[in-house]
Amino acid sequence: MTIEKKKNGEELTVSITGRLDTSTAPELEASVREELSGYKQLVLDFSNLEYLSSAGLRVILSFQKIMNAHGTMVVRNVNETIKEIFDITGFAEILTIE
């Protein structure tokens, strides 16, 4: 997994390439969580996300809870496979997906 962060004023965009699973979810959480307090909007760009496991879903949910307290979170560029996971798990009802 590769994590790329772009900062633009009060918006943090995090682009993820590869797999978000049990072995990579802790890396994403550690990399992003420490920076969230300084931003009003978090954008997760999943253009190049190939796989998402339950560990990845947990991290996404934790980001959503943090951002609910002081801003917003948007998930962008979701492929059909990831969209299906969001639909099946009910995350499509919780997240803002563009």
Short mmCIF file of N, CA and C in Angstrom, two decimals:
data_model
loop_
_atom_site.label_atom_id
_atom_site.label_comp_id
_atom_site.label_asym_id
_atom_site.label_seq_id
_atom_site.Cartn_x
_atom_site.Cartn_y
_atom_site.Cartn_z
N MET A 1 0.84 -1.18 0.00
CA MET A 1 0.00 0.00 0.00
C MET A 1 0.88 1.23 0.00
N THR A 2 0.46 2.22 -0.79
CA THR A 2 1.12 3.51 -0.83
C THR A 2 0.12 4.57 -0.39
N ILE A 3 0.56 5.47 0.48
CA ILE A 3 -0.29 6.56 0.97
C ILE A 3 0.31 7.87 0.49
N GLU A 4 -0.52 8.67 -0.16
CA GLU A 4 -0.08 10.00 -0.60
C GLU A 4 -1.04 11.02 0.00
N LYS A 5 -0.48 12.04 0.67
CA LYS A 5 -1.30 13.06 1.31
C LYS A 5 -1.07 14.40 0.63
N LYS A 6 -2.18 15.10 0.38
CA LYS A 6 -2.12 16.45 -0.18
C LYS A 6 -2.89 17.37 0.76
N LYS A 7 -2.25 18.46 1.12
CA LYS A 7 -2.85 19.41 2.04
C LYS A 7 -3.21 20.67 1.27
N ASN A 8 -4.46 21.13 1.46
CA ASN A 8 -4.94 22.33 0.78
C ASN A 8 -5.82 23.10 1.76
N GLY A 9 -5.23 24.06 2.44
CA GLY A 9 -5.97 24.81 3.44
C GLY A 9 -6.46 23.91 4.54
N GLU A 10 -7.78 23.86 4.71
CA GLU A 10 -8.38 23.03 5.76
C GLU A 10 -8.79 21.65 5.26
N GLU A 11 -8.33 21.27 4.06
CA GLU A 11 -8.67 19.98 3.48
C GLU A 11 -7.43 19.10 3.36
N LEU A 12 -7.58 17.85 3.81
CA LEU A 12 -6.53 16.85 3.66
C LEU A 12 -7.06 15.77 2.73
N THR A 13 -6.36 15.53 1.63
CA THR A 13 -6.72 14.46 0.71
C THR A 13 -5.72 13.33 0.86
N VAL A 14 -6.22 12.13 1.09
CA VAL A 14 -5.38 10.95 1.25
C VAL A 14 -5.71 9.98 0.13
N SER A 15 -4.72 9.73 -0.72
CA SER A 15 -4.88 8.78 -1.83
C SER A 15 -4.19 7.47 -1.44
N ILE A 16 -4.90 6.39 -1.64
CA ILE A 16 -4.38 5.07 -1.27
C ILE A 16 -4.26 4.21 -2.52
N THR A 17 -3.10 3.62 -2.69
CA THR A 17 -2.84 2.72 -3.80
C THR A 17 -2.54 1.33 -3.24
N GLY A 18 -3.19 0.31 -3.79
CA GLY A 18 -2.92 -1.06 -3.37
C GLY A 18 -4.03 -1.64 -2.54
N ARG A 19 -3.63 -2.33 -1.47
CA ARG A 19 -4.57 -3.07 -0.63
C ARG A 19 -4.65 -2.44 0.76
N LEU A 20 -5.87 -2.28 1.24
CA LEU A 20 -6.10 -1.81 2.61
C LEU A 20 -6.66 -3.01 3.37
N ASP A 21 -5.76 -3.68 4.09
CA ASP A 21 -6.12 -4.92 4.77
C ASP A 21 -5.49 -4.97 6.16
N THR A 22 -5.48 -6.14 6.77
CA THR A 22 -4.99 -6.31 8.13
C THR A 22 -3.55 -5.85 8.30
N SER A 23 -2.73 -6.07 7.31
CA SER A 23 -1.33 -5.69 7.44
C SER A 23 -1.06 -4.22 7.15
N THR A 24 -1.93 -3.56 6.38
CA THR A 24 -1.69 -2.17 6.01
C THR A 24 -2.57 -1.16 6.74
N ALA A 25 -3.69 -1.60 7.30
CA ALA A 25 -4.61 -0.69 7.99
C ALA A 25 -3.95 0.06 9.14
N PRO A 26 -3.12 -0.59 9.96
CA PRO A 26 -2.47 0.16 11.05
C PRO A 26 -1.55 1.28 10.53
N GLU A 27 -0.91 1.06 9.41
CA GLU A 27 -0.05 2.08 8.81
C GLU A 27 -0.87 3.30 8.39
N LEU A 28 -2.01 3.06 7.73
CA LEU A 28 -2.87 4.16 7.32
C LEU A 28 -3.39 4.92 8.54
N GLU A 29 -3.85 4.18 9.52
CA GLU A 29 -4.39 4.82 10.72
C GLU A 29 -3.34 5.69 11.41
N ALA A 30 -2.14 5.19 11.57
CA ALA A 30 -1.07 5.95 12.23
C ALA A 30 -0.68 7.16 11.40
N SER A 31 -0.64 7.01 10.11
CA SER A 31 -0.21 8.08 9.21
C SER A 31 -1.20 9.25 9.17
N VAL A 32 -2.48 8.94 9.23
CA VAL A 32 -3.50 9.97 9.03
C VAL A 32 -4.07 10.50 10.36
N ARG A 33 -4.28 9.64 11.32
CA ARG A 33 -4.95 10.02 12.56
C ARG A 33 -4.27 11.21 13.24
N GLU A 34 -2.96 11.23 13.27
CA GLU A 34 -2.24 12.30 13.97
C GLU A 34 -2.44 13.67 13.32
N GLU A 35 -2.83 13.71 12.07
CA GLU A 35 -2.99 14.98 11.35
C GLU A 35 -4.43 15.48 11.29
N LEU A 36 -5.40 14.66 11.61
CA LEU A 36 -6.79 15.01 11.37
C LEU A 36 -7.28 16.23 12.15
N SER A 37 -6.77 16.46 13.33
CA SER A 37 -7.29 17.55 14.15
C SER A 37 -7.12 18.92 13.51
N GLY A 38 -6.19 19.06 12.59
CA GLY A 38 -5.95 20.35 11.96
C GLY A 38 -6.78 20.62 10.72
N TYR A 39 -7.68 19.71 10.37
CA TYR A 39 -8.43 19.85 9.11
C TYR A 39 -9.93 19.81 9.33
N LYS A 40 -10.65 20.53 8.48
CA LYS A 40 -12.12 20.54 8.51
C LYS A 40 -12.71 19.52 7.55
N GLN A 41 -11.92 19.09 6.54
CA GLN A 41 -12.41 18.09 5.60
C GLN A 41 -11.32 17.08 5.31
N LEU A 42 -11.73 15.81 5.33
CA LEU A 42 -10.87 14.70 4.94
C LEU A 42 -11.46 14.10 3.68
N VAL A 43 -10.63 13.97 2.64
CA VAL A 43 -11.03 13.32 1.40
C VAL A 43 -10.20 12.05 1.25
N LEU A 44 -10.87 10.92 1.14
CA LEU A 44 -10.18 9.66 0.87
C LEU A 44 -10.37 9.35 -0.61
N ASP A 45 -9.27 9.33 -1.34
CA ASP A 45 -9.31 9.06 -2.78
C ASP A 45 -8.95 7.59 -3.00
N PHE A 46 -9.93 6.83 -3.46
CA PHE A 46 -9.75 5.39 -3.64
C PHE A 46 -9.58 5.02 -5.12
N SER A 47 -9.11 5.95 -5.94
CA SER A 47 -8.91 5.68 -7.37
C SER A 47 -8.10 4.42 -7.62
N ASN A 48 -7.09 4.20 -6.78
CA ASN A 48 -6.16 3.09 -6.99
C ASN A 48 -6.22 2.04 -5.88
N LEU A 49 -7.33 2.04 -5.13
CA LEU A 49 -7.50 1.03 -4.09
C LEU A 49 -8.00 -0.26 -4.73
N GLU A 50 -7.26 -1.34 -4.54
CA GLU A 50 -7.58 -2.62 -5.18
C GLU A 50 -8.40 -3.55 -4.30
N TYR A 51 -8.21 -3.44 -2.98
CA TYR A 51 -8.83 -4.39 -2.06
C TYR A 51 -9.08 -3.71 -0.73
N LEU A 52 -10.19 -4.05 -0.08
CA LEU A 52 -10.55 -3.48 1.21
C LEU A 52 -11.07 -4.59 2.11
N SER A 53 -10.41 -4.77 3.27
CA SER A 53 -10.84 -5.80 4.22
C SER A 53 -11.58 -5.17 5.39
N SER A 54 -12.03 -5.99 6.32
CA SER A 54 -12.73 -5.48 7.49
C SER A 54 -11.83 -4.59 8.34
N ALA A 55 -10.54 -4.86 8.36
CA ALA A 55 -9.60 -4.00 9.09
C ALA A 55 -9.56 -2.61 8.47
N GLY A 56 -9.61 -2.55 7.14
CA GLY A 56 -9.66 -1.27 6.45
C GLY A 56 -10.95 -0.54 6.72
N LEU A 57 -12.07 -1.27 6.76
CA LEU A 57 -13.36 -0.66 7.08
C LEU A 57 -13.34 -0.05 8.47
N ARG A 58 -12.70 -0.73 9.42
CA ARG A 58 -12.61 -0.21 10.78
C ARG A 58 -11.88 1.12 10.81
N VAL A 59 -10.78 1.23 10.07
CA VAL A 59 -10.02 2.47 10.03
C VAL A 59 -10.84 3.59 9.38
N ILE A 60 -11.53 3.28 8.30
CA ILE A 60 -12.37 4.28 7.64
C ILE A 60 -13.45 4.77 8.60
N LEU A 61 -14.07 3.85 9.34
CA LEU A 61 -15.09 4.22 10.30
C LEU A 61 -14.51 5.09 11.42
N SER A 62 -13.31 4.78 11.87
CA SER A 62 -12.69 5.60 12.92
C SER A 62 -12.42 7.01 12.40
N PHE A 63 -11.99 7.14 11.15
CA PHE A 63 -11.79 8.47 10.56
C PHE A 63 -13.13 9.23 10.48
N GLN A 64 -14.19 8.53 10.09
CA GLN A 64 -15.50 9.16 9.99
C GLN A 64 -15.95 9.69 11.35
N LYS A 65 -15.74 8.91 12.40
CA LYS A 65 -16.13 9.35 13.74
C LYS A 65 -15.34 10.58 14.17
N ILE A 66 -14.06 10.62 13.88
CA ILE A 66 -13.23 11.78 14.22
C ILE A 66 -13.71 13.00 13.47
N MET A 67 -13.94 12.85 12.17
CA MET A 67 -14.34 13.98 11.35
C MET A 67 -15.76 14.45 11.68
N ASN A 68 -16.63 13.58 12.14
CA ASN A 68 -17.97 13.99 12.55
C ASN A 68 -17.90 15.02 13.67
N ALA A 69 -16.85 14.96 14.49
CA ALA A 69 -16.72 15.86 15.63
C ALA A 69 -16.30 17.27 15.21
N HIS A 70 -15.59 17.41 14.09
CA HIS A 70 -15.09 18.75 13.75
C HIS A 70 -15.00 19.04 12.26
N GLY A 71 -15.71 18.26 11.45
CA GLY A 71 -15.66 18.53 10.02
C GLY A 71 -16.43 17.49 9.23
N THR A 72 -15.96 17.25 8.01
CA THR A 72 -16.63 16.29 7.13
C THR A 72 -15.60 15.35 6.49
N MET A 73 -16.10 14.23 6.01
CA MET A 73 -15.26 13.27 5.30
C MET A 73 -15.99 12.83 4.04
N VAL A 74 -15.24 12.73 2.94
CA VAL A 74 -15.77 12.30 1.67
C VAL A 74 -14.88 11.19 1.13
N VAL A 75 -15.51 10.17 0.55
CA VAL A 75 -14.77 9.09 -0.12
C VAL A 75 -15.03 9.25 -1.61
N ARG A 76 -13.95 9.36 -2.38
CA ARG A 76 -14.08 9.61 -3.82
C ARG A 76 -13.47 8.48 -4.65
N ASN A 77 -13.95 8.38 -5.88
CA ASN A 77 -13.39 7.49 -6.89
C ASN A 77 -13.38 6.03 -6.45
N VAL A 78 -14.53 5.57 -6.02
CA VAL A 78 -14.68 4.20 -5.54
C VAL A 78 -15.00 3.29 -6.73
N ASN A 79 -14.22 2.21 -6.89
CA ASN A 79 -14.50 1.27 -7.98
C ASN A 79 -15.68 0.37 -7.60
N GLU A 80 -16.15 -0.42 -8.54
CA GLU A 80 -17.34 -1.25 -8.32
C GLU A 80 -17.14 -2.27 -7.19
N THR A 81 -15.96 -2.85 -7.09
CA THR A 81 -15.69 -3.85 -6.05
C THR A 81 -15.79 -3.23 -4.66
N ILE A 82 -15.15 -2.08 -4.48
CA ILE A 82 -15.18 -1.40 -3.19
C ILE A 82 -16.59 -0.89 -2.89
N LYS A 83 -17.28 -0.39 -3.90
CA LYS A 83 -18.66 0.08 -3.73
C LYS A 83 -19.55 -1.05 -3.25
N GLU A 84 -19.36 -2.25 -3.81
CA GLU A 84 -20.14 -3.40 -3.39
C GLU A 84 -19.88 -3.73 -1.92
N ILE A 85 -18.63 -3.64 -1.49
CA ILE A 85 -18.29 -3.88 -0.08
C ILE A 85 -19.01 -2.86 0.80
N PHE A 86 -18.99 -1.59 0.39
CA PHE A 86 -19.68 -0.55 1.15
C PHE A 86 -21.18 -0.82 1.21
N ASP A 87 -21.77 -1.27 0.11
CA ASP A 87 -23.20 -1.57 0.06
C ASP A 87 -23.56 -2.74 0.99
N ILE A 88 -22.80 -3.81 0.90
CA ILE A 88 -23.08 -5.02 1.68
C ILE A 88 -22.94 -4.77 3.17
N THR A 89 -21.92 -3.99 3.55
CA THR A 89 -21.66 -3.76 4.97
C THR A 89 -22.49 -2.63 5.57
N GLY A 90 -23.20 -1.88 4.73
CA GLY A 90 -23.98 -0.76 5.22
C GLY A 90 -23.20 0.54 5.30
N PHE A 91 -21.92 0.50 4.95
CA PHE A 91 -21.09 1.70 4.99
C PHE A 91 -21.56 2.74 3.99
N ALA A 92 -22.24 2.31 2.93
CA ALA A 92 -22.75 3.25 1.93
C ALA A 92 -23.77 4.21 2.55
N GLU A 93 -24.41 3.77 3.64
CA GLU A 93 -25.39 4.61 4.34
C GLU A 93 -24.71 5.59 5.31
N ILE A 94 -23.50 5.27 5.72
CA ILE A 94 -22.78 6.07 6.72
C ILE A 94 -21.86 7.10 6.06
N LEU A 95 -21.22 6.70 4.97
CA LEU A 95 -20.21 7.53 4.33
C LEU A 95 -20.80 8.42 3.24
N THR A 96 -20.13 9.52 2.99
CA THR A 96 -20.44 10.35 1.82
C THR A 96 -19.53 9.87 0.71
N ILE A 97 -20.12 9.27 -0.32
CA ILE A 97 -19.34 8.70 -1.42
C ILE A 97 -19.63 9.48 -2.68
N GLU A 98 -18.59 9.98 -3.31
CA GLU A 98 -18.72 10.75 -4.54
C GLU A 98 -18.07 10.03 -5.69
#
